[in-house]
Coordinates of C-alpha atoms in Angstrom, one line a residue:
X1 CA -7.7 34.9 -71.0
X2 CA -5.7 35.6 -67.5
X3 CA -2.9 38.0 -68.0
X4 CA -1.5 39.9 -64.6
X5 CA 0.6 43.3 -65.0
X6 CA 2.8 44.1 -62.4
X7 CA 3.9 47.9 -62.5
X8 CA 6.0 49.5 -59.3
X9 CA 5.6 52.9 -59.8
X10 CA 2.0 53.3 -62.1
X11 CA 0.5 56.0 -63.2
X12 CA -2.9 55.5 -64.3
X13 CA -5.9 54.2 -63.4
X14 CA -8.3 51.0 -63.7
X15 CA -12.1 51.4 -64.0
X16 CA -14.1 48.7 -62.8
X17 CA -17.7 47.6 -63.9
X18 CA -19.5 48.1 -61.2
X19 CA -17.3 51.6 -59.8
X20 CA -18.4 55.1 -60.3
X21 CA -15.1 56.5 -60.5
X22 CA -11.6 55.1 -61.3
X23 CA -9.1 54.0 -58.7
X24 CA -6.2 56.0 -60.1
X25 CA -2.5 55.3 -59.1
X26 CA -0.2 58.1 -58.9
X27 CA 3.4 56.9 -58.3
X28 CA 2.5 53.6 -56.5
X29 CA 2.8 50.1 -57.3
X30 CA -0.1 48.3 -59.2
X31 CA -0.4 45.1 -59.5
X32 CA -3.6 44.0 -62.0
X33 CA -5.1 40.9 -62.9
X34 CA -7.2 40.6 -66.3
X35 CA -9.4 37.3 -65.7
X36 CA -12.3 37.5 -68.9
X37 CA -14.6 35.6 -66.4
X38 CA -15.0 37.8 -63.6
X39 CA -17.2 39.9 -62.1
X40 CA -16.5 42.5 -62.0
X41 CA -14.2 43.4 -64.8
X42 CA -11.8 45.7 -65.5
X43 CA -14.1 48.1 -68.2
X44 CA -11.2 50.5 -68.8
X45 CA -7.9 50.5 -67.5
X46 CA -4.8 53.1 -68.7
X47 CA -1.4 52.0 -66.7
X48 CA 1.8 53.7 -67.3
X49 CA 5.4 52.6 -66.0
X50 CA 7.9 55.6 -66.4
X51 CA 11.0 53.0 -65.3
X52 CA 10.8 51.1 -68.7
X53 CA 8.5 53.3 -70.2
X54 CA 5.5 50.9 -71.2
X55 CA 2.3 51.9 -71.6
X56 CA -0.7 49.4 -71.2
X57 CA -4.7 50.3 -72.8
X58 CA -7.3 48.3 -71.9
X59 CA -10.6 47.6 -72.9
X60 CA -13.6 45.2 -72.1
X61 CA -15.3 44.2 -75.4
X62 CA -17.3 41.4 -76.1
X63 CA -16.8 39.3 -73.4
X64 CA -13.0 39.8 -73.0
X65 CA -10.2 41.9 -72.5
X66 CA -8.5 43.9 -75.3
X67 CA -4.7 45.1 -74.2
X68 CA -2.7 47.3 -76.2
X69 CA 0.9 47.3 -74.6
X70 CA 3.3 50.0 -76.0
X71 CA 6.9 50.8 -75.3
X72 CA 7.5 54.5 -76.0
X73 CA 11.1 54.2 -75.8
X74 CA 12.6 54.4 -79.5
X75 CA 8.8 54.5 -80.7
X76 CA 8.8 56.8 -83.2
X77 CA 10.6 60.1 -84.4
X78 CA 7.3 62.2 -85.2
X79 CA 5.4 62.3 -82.2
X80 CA 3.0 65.2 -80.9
X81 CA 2.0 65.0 -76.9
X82 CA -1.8 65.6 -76.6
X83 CA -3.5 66.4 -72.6
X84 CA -6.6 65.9 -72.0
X85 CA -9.0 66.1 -69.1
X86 CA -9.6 63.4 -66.8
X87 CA -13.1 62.1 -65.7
X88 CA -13.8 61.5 -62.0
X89 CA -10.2 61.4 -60.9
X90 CA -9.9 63.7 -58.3
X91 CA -6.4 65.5 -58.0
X92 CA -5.1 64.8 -61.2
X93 CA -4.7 67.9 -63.8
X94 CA -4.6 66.1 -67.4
X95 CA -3.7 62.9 -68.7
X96 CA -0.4 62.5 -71.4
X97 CA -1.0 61.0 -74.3
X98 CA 1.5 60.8 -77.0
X99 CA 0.5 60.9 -80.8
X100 CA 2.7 59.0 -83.3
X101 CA 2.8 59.6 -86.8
X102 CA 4.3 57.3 -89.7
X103 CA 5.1 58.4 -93.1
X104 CA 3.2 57.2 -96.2
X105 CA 3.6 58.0 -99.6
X106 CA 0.4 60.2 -100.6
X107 CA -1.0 59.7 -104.4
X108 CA -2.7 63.1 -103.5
X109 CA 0.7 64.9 -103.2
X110 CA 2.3 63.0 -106.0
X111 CA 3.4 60.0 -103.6
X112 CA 5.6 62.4 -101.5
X113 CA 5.4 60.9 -97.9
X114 CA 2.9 62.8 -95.5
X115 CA 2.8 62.2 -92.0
X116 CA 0.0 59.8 -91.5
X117 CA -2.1 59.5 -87.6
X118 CA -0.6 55.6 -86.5
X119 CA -1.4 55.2 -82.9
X120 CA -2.0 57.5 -79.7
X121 CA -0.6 56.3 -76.3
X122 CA -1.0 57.1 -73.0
X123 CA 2.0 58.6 -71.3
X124 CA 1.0 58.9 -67.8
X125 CA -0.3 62.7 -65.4
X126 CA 0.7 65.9 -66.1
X127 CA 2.4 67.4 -63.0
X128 CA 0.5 70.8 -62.2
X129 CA 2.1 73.3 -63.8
X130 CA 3.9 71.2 -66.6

């Protein structure tokens, strides 16, 4: 699979095989390309564009490249933020994420919805101080 993302102003970062540390992107343009056959690959990758508000996950499993690719505008109502610390990214204070929930009837609360865990996304750097 070839797939290329093209983001102008990115937050995130892309972790490379054969890299000891991310090559983050803090308000600059990224341009990636996802090519299952090469070497090195893309092991982990988190890209965020705050202009239309998509969020892209990535993962190399198997052999080939597993993308999530979210738009957080109009997601969902119930959603929690989450920061947590980065690894090996110099400069950068926490990473966003956003947790969504969904409501599902519950047969232990006599199939009243409960907010149910659905999907956590990554939202970009928190500024210091934020």
């Amino acid at each position: 699979m070839n797939r290329t993302i093209n983001i102008e102003q990115c937050q995130g970062y892309i972790w490379k095989s054969d890299a000891d540390k991310p090559q983050v992107f803090n308000g600059c343009a990224c341009n990636l390309v996802l090519d299952d056959s090469a070497n090195p690959f893309v092991l982990e990758a988190m890209l965020y564009d705050a202009q239309t508000q998509d969020s892209y996950m990535i993962k190399y499993v198997d052999g080939r490249h597993l993308i999530q690719e979210y738009n957080l505008f109009n997601k969902f109502d119930d959603v929690t933020e989450i920061s947590v610390l980065p690894n090996r990214m110099e400069g950068i204070p926490e990473l966003k994420l956003k947790q969504f929930w969904k409501k599902t009837p519950d047969k232990l609360c006599n199939g009243f919805e409960t907010l149910t865990p659905a999907e956590i996304v990554f939202a970009g750097f928190k500024k210091v101080g934020e």
